[in-house]
XYZ file of N, CA and C in Angstrom:
522
model
N 0.083 16.569 59.219
C 0.394 16.410 57.824
C -0.897 16.408 57.002
N -0.857 15.913 55.793
C -2.036 15.901 54.938
C -2.834 14.649 55.256
N -4.082 14.858 55.673
C -4.892 13.734 56.122
C -5.519 12.941 54.979
N -5.708 13.512 53.857
C -6.386 12.807 52.772
C -5.462 11.825 52.049
N -4.172 11.797 52.377
C -3.228 10.886 51.744
C -3.118 9.563 52.492
N -4.234 8.969 52.805
C -4.152 7.627 53.392
C -4.142 6.589 52.268
N -4.004 5.320 52.588
C -3.806 4.273 51.580
C -5.010 4.123 50.648
N -6.227 4.314 51.144
C -7.409 4.177 50.285
C -7.471 5.301 49.255
N -7.170 6.497 49.671
C -7.191 7.620 48.735
C -6.076 7.502 47.691
N -4.930 7.019 48.104
C -3.818 6.864 47.162
C -4.168 5.834 46.094
N -4.845 4.752 46.470
C -5.269 3.746 45.491
C -6.265 4.342 44.495
N -7.182 5.163 44.984
C -8.156 5.799 44.095
C -7.465 6.772 43.141
N -6.513 7.525 43.670
C -5.768 8.466 42.824
C -4.967 7.698 41.768
N -4.336 6.592 42.162
C -3.561 5.783 41.221
C -4.465 5.203 40.134
N -5.664 4.773 40.509
C -6.602 4.238 39.519
C -7.015 5.323 38.527
N -7.280 6.520 39.014
C -7.652 7.630 38.125
C -6.507 7.989 37.177
N -5.292 8.037 37.713
C -4.131 8.344 36.875
C -3.944 7.262 35.811
N -4.173 6.000 36.165
C -4.058 4.898 35.210
C -5.084 5.031 34.100
N -6.314 5.356 34.455
C -7.370 5.520 33.448
C -7.033 6.671 32.508
N -6.582 7.783 33.051
C -6.178 8.911 32.215
C -5.008 8.497 31.316
N -4.097 7.694 31.853
C -2.960 7.205 31.067
C -3.401 6.380 29.876
N -4.442 5.562 30.056
C -4.951 4.774 28.933
C -5.475 5.672 27.814
N -6.152 6.748 28.175
C -6.636 7.676 27.156
C -5.474 8.372 26.445
N -4.453 8.726 27.199
C -3.279 9.360 26.595
C -2.583 8.386 25.640
N -2.472 7.121 26.036
C -1.856 6.107 25.177
C -2.674 5.932 23.898
N -3.991 5.872 24.019
C -4.849 5.751 22.838
C -4.682 6.930 21.898
N -4.588 8.123 22.472
C -4.393 9.318 21.661
C -3.041 9.272 20.946
N -2.005 8.829 21.650
C -0.679 8.726 21.039
C -0.652 7.689 19.917
N -1.365 6.579 20.098
C -1.444 5.565 19.045
C -2.130 6.151 17.817
N -3.192 6.901 18.043
C -3.892 7.538 16.923
C -2.969 8.506 16.195
N -2.220 9.302 16.952
C -1.287 10.238 16.325
C -0.192 9.510 15.546
N 0.280 8.382 16.072
C 1.333 7.646 15.361
C 0.795 7.039 14.070
N -0.466 6.608 14.070
C -1.059 6.104 12.822
C -1.175 7.209 11.784
N -1.590 8.372 12.231
C -1.691 9.502 11.312
C -0.309 9.862 10.775
N 0.695 9.858 11.650
C 2.060 10.182 11.217
C 2.578 9.154 10.218
N 2.295 7.873 10.462
C 2.772 6.853 9.517
C 2.047 6.975 8.178
N 0.763 7.321 8.209
C 0.032 7.513 6.953
C 0.604 8.685 6.174
N 0.945 9.749 6.868
C 1.508 10.908 6.190
C 2.917 10.627 5.682
N 3.687 9.837 6.422
C 5.023 9.461 5.947
C 4.916 8.606 4.689
N 3.979 7.657 4.694
C 3.771 6.832 3.499
C 3.320 7.694 2.332
N 2.450 8.643 2.609
C 1.958 9.545 1.570
C 3.095 10.374 0.981
N 3.942 10.915 1.852
C 5.040 11.753 1.368
C 6.019 10.954 0.518
N 6.410 9.791 1.003
C 7.381 9.005 0.236
C 6.771 8.500 -1.071
N 5.501 8.116 -1.025
C 4.848 7.629 -2.239
C 4.704 8.752 -3.254
N 4.377 9.940 -2.799
C 4.209 11.071 -3.721
C 5.519 11.418 -4.414
N 6.600 11.462 -3.642
C 7.908 11.775 -4.220
C 8.324 10.692 -5.209
N 8.155 9.442 -4.815
C 8.553 8.326 -5.678
C 7.711 8.280 -6.958
N 6.407 8.524 -6.832
C 5.543 8.553 -8.023
C 5.954 9.662 -8.983
N 6.195 10.836 -8.435
C 6.588 11.967 -9.279
C 7.900 11.670 -10.002
N 8.883 11.155 -9.257
C 10.174 10.837 -9.873
C 10.037 9.768 -10.951
N 9.247 8.756 -10.667
C 9.068 7.666 -11.627
C 8.376 8.168 -12.897
N 7.363 9.003 -12.737
C 6.662 9.540 -13.906
C 7.591 10.439 -14.732
N 8.444 11.220 -14.052
C 9.397 12.054 -14.782
C 10.391 11.196 -15.561
N 10.892 10.130 -14.919
C 11.827 9.235 -15.608
C 11.159 8.562 -16.805
N 9.899 8.160 -16.640
C 9.180 7.544 -17.762
C 9.095 8.504 -18.945
N 8.790 9.763 -18.652
C 8.734 10.762 -19.720
C 10.086 10.968 -20.383
N 11.155 11.023 -19.568
C 12.501 11.178 -20.127
C 12.873 9.998 -21.016
N 12.587 8.789 -20.551
C 12.928 7.596 -21.333
C 12.116 7.529 -22.623
N 10.879 7.999 -22.557
C 10.051 7.984 -23.767
C 10.575 9.001 -24.778
N 10.982 10.179 -24.298
C 11.532 11.195 -25.206
C 12.859 10.740 -25.815
N 13.643 9.984 -25.042
C 14.951 9.509 -25.520
C 14.865 8.176 -26.259
N 13.665 7.654 -26.408
C 13.445 6.356 -27.068
C 14.277 5.241 -26.441
N 14.346 5.220 -25.123
C 15.083 4.180 -24.399
C 14.076 3.167 -23.863
N 13.785 2.157 -24.665
C 12.719 1.204 -24.339
C 13.053 0.348 -23.128
N 14.308 -0.029 -22.958
C 14.684 -0.907 -21.841
C 14.476 -0.191 -20.509
N 14.982 1.036 -20.414
C 14.802 1.797 -19.171
C 13.331 2.146 -18.955
N 12.612 2.418 -20.040
C 11.187 2.717 -19.921
C 10.443 1.510 -19.354
N 10.729 0.307 -19.867
C 10.097 -0.913 -19.346
C 10.433 -1.120 -17.875
N 11.702 -0.891 -17.512
C 12.107 -1.050 -16.111
C 11.347 -0.088 -15.205
N 11.181 1.153 -15.667
C 10.463 2.121 -14.839
C 8.966 1.845 -14.792
N 8.402 1.268 -15.842
C 6.990 0.859 -15.777
C 6.823 -0.210 -14.703
N 7.722 -1.188 -14.679
C 7.665 -2.235 -13.656
C 7.867 -1.628 -12.273
N 8.796 -0.667 -12.165
C 9.007 0.012 -10.882
C 7.737 0.743 -10.448
N 7.074 1.387 -11.384
C 5.832 2.092 -11.082
C 4.750 1.123 -10.609
N 4.625 -0.004 -11.277
C 3.612 -0.987 -10.882
C 3.948 -1.572 -9.508
N 5.231 -1.811 -9.236
C 5.630 -2.290 -7.911
C 5.312 -1.257 -6.835
N 5.535 0.014 -7.151
C 5.200 1.089 -6.217
C 3.696 1.134 -5.960
N 2.902 0.972 -7.001
C 1.446 0.945 -6.831
C 1.011 -0.270 -6.019
N 1.666 -1.411 -6.227
C 1.357 -2.613 -5.439
C 1.627 -2.365 -3.958
N 2.761 -1.739 -3.659
C 3.095 -1.424 -2.272
C 2.090 -0.442 -1.679
N 1.702 0.556 -2.443
C 0.721 1.531 -1.974
C -0.627 0.868 -1.714
N -1.046 -0.022 -2.598
C -2.312 -0.740 -2.388
C -2.231 -1.632 -1.155
N -1.074 -2.231 -0.901
C -0.910 -3.046 0.305
C -1.041 -2.183 1.552
N -0.468 -0.983 1.525
C -0.599 -0.059 2.660
C -2.061 0.313 2.859
N -2.779 0.558 1.775
C -4.196 0.904 1.865
C -4.994 -0.257 2.432
N -4.761 -1.473 1.919
C -5.535 -2.629 2.376
C -5.165 -3.075 3.784
N -3.958 -2.761 4.236
C -3.585 -3.081 5.612
C -4.204 -2.108 6.604
N -4.809 -1.045 6.113
C -5.453 -0.082 6.990
C -4.489 0.916 7.600
N -3.287 1.012 7.053
C -2.304 1.940 7.604
C -2.579 3.379 7.185
N -3.261 3.566 6.090
C -3.538 4.906 5.593
C -5.011 5.224 5.825
N -5.272 6.005 6.825
C -6.640 6.388 7.165
C -6.816 7.888 6.986
N -8.044 8.315 6.971
C -8.356 9.731 6.930
C -7.988 10.384 5.610
N -7.580 11.644 5.702
C -7.267 12.421 4.501
C -6.082 11.835 3.749
N -5.072 11.352 4.471
C -3.908 10.760 3.806
C -4.309 9.501 3.045
N -5.176 8.702 3.625
C -5.652 7.498 2.945
C -6.433 7.828 1.692
N -7.279 8.850 1.782
C -8.037 9.272 0.602
C -7.104 9.776 -0.494
N -6.074 10.524 -0.085
C -5.130 11.040 -1.068
C -4.352 9.900 -1.723
N -3.925 8.909 -0.931
C -3.239 7.742 -1.498
C -4.147 7.014 -2.479
N -5.401 6.828 -2.080
C -6.360 6.144 -2.945
C -6.552 6.927 -4.244
N -6.697 8.241 -4.143
C -6.877 9.064 -5.340
C -5.653 9.021 -6.247
N -4.461 9.019 -5.649
C -3.255 8.981 -6.482
C -3.135 7.646 -7.205
N -3.511 6.545 -6.545
C -3.488 5.243 -7.219
C -4.509 5.228 -8.355
N -5.692 5.783 -8.109
C -6.714 5.845 -9.164
C -6.204 6.668 -10.346
N -5.602 7.816 -10.067
C -5.110 8.672 -11.154
C -4.049 7.964 -11.994
N -3.083 7.345 -11.328
C -1.998 6.685 -12.066
C -2.523 5.471 -12.825
N -3.412 4.703 -12.203
C -3.940 3.525 -12.898
C -4.810 3.922 -14.089
N -5.497 5.058 -13.998
C -6.267 5.527 -15.152
C -5.346 5.934 -16.300
N -4.200 6.527 -15.975
C -3.218 6.855 -17.016
C -2.680 5.572 -17.639
N -2.374 4.593 -16.801
C -1.867 3.310 -17.294
C -2.912 2.611 -18.154
N -4.160 2.757 -17.781
C -5.268 2.119 -18.493
C -5.335 2.567 -19.954
N -4.976 3.816 -20.200
C -5.097 4.374 -21.552
C -3.871 4.121 -22.430
N -2.826 3.509 -21.873
C -1.591 3.312 -22.627
C -1.383 1.833 -22.929
N -1.580 1.414 -24.172
C -1.438 -0.015 -24.500
C -0.023 -0.548 -24.297
N 0.997 0.312 -24.439
C 2.370 -0.146 -24.211
C 2.593 -0.514 -22.747
N 2.038 0.287 -21.850
C 2.143 -0.012 -20.418
C 1.425 -1.313 -20.105
N 0.252 -1.491 -20.671
C -0.508 -2.720 -20.426
C 0.249 -3.946 -20.919
N 0.947 -3.813 -22.021
C 1.723 -4.949 -22.545
C 2.894 -5.288 -21.623
N 3.571 -4.274 -21.102
C 4.672 -4.523 -20.160
C 4.145 -5.204 -18.904
N 2.981 -4.769 -18.430
C 2.387 -5.386 -17.239
C 2.007 -6.830 -17.534
N 1.446 -7.069 -18.700
C 1.082 -8.441 -19.085
C 2.300 -9.357 -19.063
N 3.408 -8.869 -19.581
C 4.632 -9.666 -19.608
C 5.209 -9.864 -18.213
N 5.014 -8.883 -17.331
C 5.576 -8.979 -15.980
C 4.744 -9.858 -15.062
N 3.491 -10.069 -15.396
C 2.610 -10.873 -14.552
C 2.807 -12.333 -14.914
N 3.798 -12.931 -14.279
C 4.179 -14.284 -14.667
C 3.493 -15.369 -13.858
N 2.997 -15.051 -12.670
C 2.272 -16.067 -11.901
C 1.171 -15.412 -11.082
N 0.400 -16.229 -10.413
C -0.863 -15.780 -9.829
C -0.715 -14.894 -8.604
N 0.456 -14.823 -7.997
C 0.554 -14.006 -6.792
C 1.217 -12.652 -7.035
N 1.555 -12.349 -8.256
C 2.166 -11.064 -8.572
C 1.082 -9.990 -8.617
N 1.316 -8.889 -7.952
C 0.426 -7.727 -7.957
C -0.974 -8.054 -7.434
N -1.059 -8.826 -6.379
C -2.364 -9.228 -5.845
C -3.135 -8.040 -5.270
N -2.452 -7.144 -4.552
C -3.160 -6.008 -3.958
C -3.580 -5.001 -5.024
N -2.731 -4.786 -6.004
C -3.116 -3.903 -7.100
C -4.289 -4.498 -7.869
N -4.285 -5.811 -8.037
C -5.394 -6.481 -8.719
C -6.687 -6.307 -7.925
N -6.615 -6.444 -6.597
C -7.809 -6.226 -5.768
C -8.309 -4.796 -5.912
N -7.381 -3.847 -5.957
C -7.759 -2.449 -6.122
C -8.443 -2.238 -7.466
N -7.883 -2.827 -8.515
C -8.454 -2.682 -9.854
C -9.827 -3.343 -9.920
N -9.991 -4.482 -9.243
C -11.307 -5.128 -9.218
C -12.350 -4.241 -8.556
N -11.931 -3.496 -7.545
C -12.859 -2.578 -6.884
C -13.310 -1.482 -7.845
N -12.443 -1.123 -8.784
C -12.752 -0.088 -9.774
C -12.844 -0.714 -11.162
N -13.462 -1.876 -11.255
C -13.395 -2.667 -12.484
C -14.052 -2.012 -13.688
N -15.027 -1.146 -13.476
C -15.689 -0.536 -14.626
C -14.821 0.550 -15.255
N -14.037 1.244 -14.425
C -13.164 2.279 -14.968
C -11.857 1.707 -15.495
N -11.425 0.568 -14.961
C -10.088 0.048 -15.250
C -10.142 -1.337 -15.882
N -10.960 -1.502 -16.876
C -11.144 -2.829 -17.471
C -9.868 -3.350 -18.129
N -9.177 -2.521 -18.907
C -7.976 -2.983 -19.604
C -6.868 -3.364 -18.630
N -6.701 -2.582 -17.571
C -5.678 -2.900 -16.577
C -6.032 -4.180 -15.834
N -7.305 -4.398 -15.573
C -7.739 -5.639 -14.917
C -7.360 -6.834 -15.771
N -7.581 -6.720 -17.063
C -7.238 -7.817 -17.969
C -5.726 -8.008 -18.015
N -4.972 -6.913 -18.011
C -3.513 -7.025 -18.063
C -2.956 -7.673 -16.802
N -3.580 -7.407 -15.670
C -3.098 -7.964 -14.410
C -3.602 -9.372 -14.154
N -4.657 -9.751 -14.833
C -5.244 -11.055 -14.543
C -4.332 -12.166 -15.020
N -4.455 -13.282 -14.364
C -3.662 -14.452 -14.721
C -4.531 -15.326 -15.603
N -4.308 -16.582 -15.648
C -5.009 -17.509 -16.532
C -6.513 -17.470 -16.252
N -7.309 -17.320 -17.296
C -8.774 -17.338 -17.232
C -9.352 -16.302 -16.276
N -8.676 -15.177 -16.139
C -9.162 -14.079 -15.309
C -9.375 -14.503 -13.864
N -8.567 -15.428 -13.369
C -8.639 -15.806 -11.960
C -7.930 -14.735 -11.151
N -8.485 -14.353 -10.020
C -7.793 -13.351 -9.216
C -6.512 -13.929 -8.638
N -5.470 -13.112 -8.550
C -4.244 -13.593 -7.942
C -4.475 -13.962 -6.481
N -3.727 -14.903 -5.999
C -3.847 -15.339 -4.609
C -2.533 -15.089 -3.905
N -2.625 -14.843 -2.615
C -1.420 -14.699 -1.814
C -0.925 -16.091 -1.474
N 0.341 -16.319 -1.641
C 0.888 -17.638 -1.356
C 1.169 -17.771 0.131
N 0.801 -18.919 0.691
C 1.138 -19.222 2.069
C 2.564 -19.729 2.161
N 3.041 -19.913 3.385
C 4.417 -20.356 3.593
C 4.665 -21.720 2.972
N 3.640 -22.575 2.942
C 3.832 -23.901 2.365
C 4.052 -23.836 0.856
N 3.571 -22.768 0.215
C 3.750 -22.615 -1.223
C 5.034 -21.870 -1.559
N 5.675 -21.301 -0.547
C 6.935 -20.593 -0.743
C 8.015 -21.356 0.012
N 8.722 -22.244 -0.651
C 9.663 -23.101 0.061
C 10.763 -22.332 0.770
N 11.090 -21.143 0.322
C 12.146 -20.390 0.972
C 11.706 -19.852 2.328
N 10.387 -19.854 2.613
C 9.897 -19.426 3.919
C 9.509 -20.594 4.810
N 9.387 -21.764 4.247
C 8.985 -22.931 5.028
C 10.166 -23.441 5.838
N 9.885 -23.934 7.045
C 10.984 -24.518 7.822
C 11.501 -25.766 7.122
N 12.793 -25.891 7.096
C 13.382 -27.045 6.427
C 13.269 -28.272 7.312
N 12.981 -29.388 6.681
C 12.880 -30.651 7.404
C 14.142 -31.447 7.140
N 14.781 -31.882 8.207
C 16.009 -32.660 8.072
C 15.767 -34.079 8.477
């Protein structure tokens, strides 16, 4: 029969196959991260485009209530996108594109005082739009008006609330 298939050689072959498997797993993880970044990019792009179109329609129709709702929806979408960026889920070209799209939209928002007023009214406490606020702070020279609109009392940066500050997430004590 085959003489090289003794127990020592089989262990060495199994070790080599395991090592190669680790590289394949690492490659698959990298591909899945790229795929998730592209999925986030695709959904964010479609949602941004739709939201901007609705904003234009509401502005042409003088529908202030729907326009305000869509501004808040747009800011929530930007907050989610900034969270994806800060979590490190969007890397490479997709991450750069997400970052550029947030910069473009925030620059448009920066120039519109009506949008800034809606954001000011929507920012009711310190943990609202924390990731978007961090993003704006990173670009503070270009986005000064938006930074002020997002800031809470005395320009303190928003903080993420822990479970102890959110009673609905804290375990109940009986």
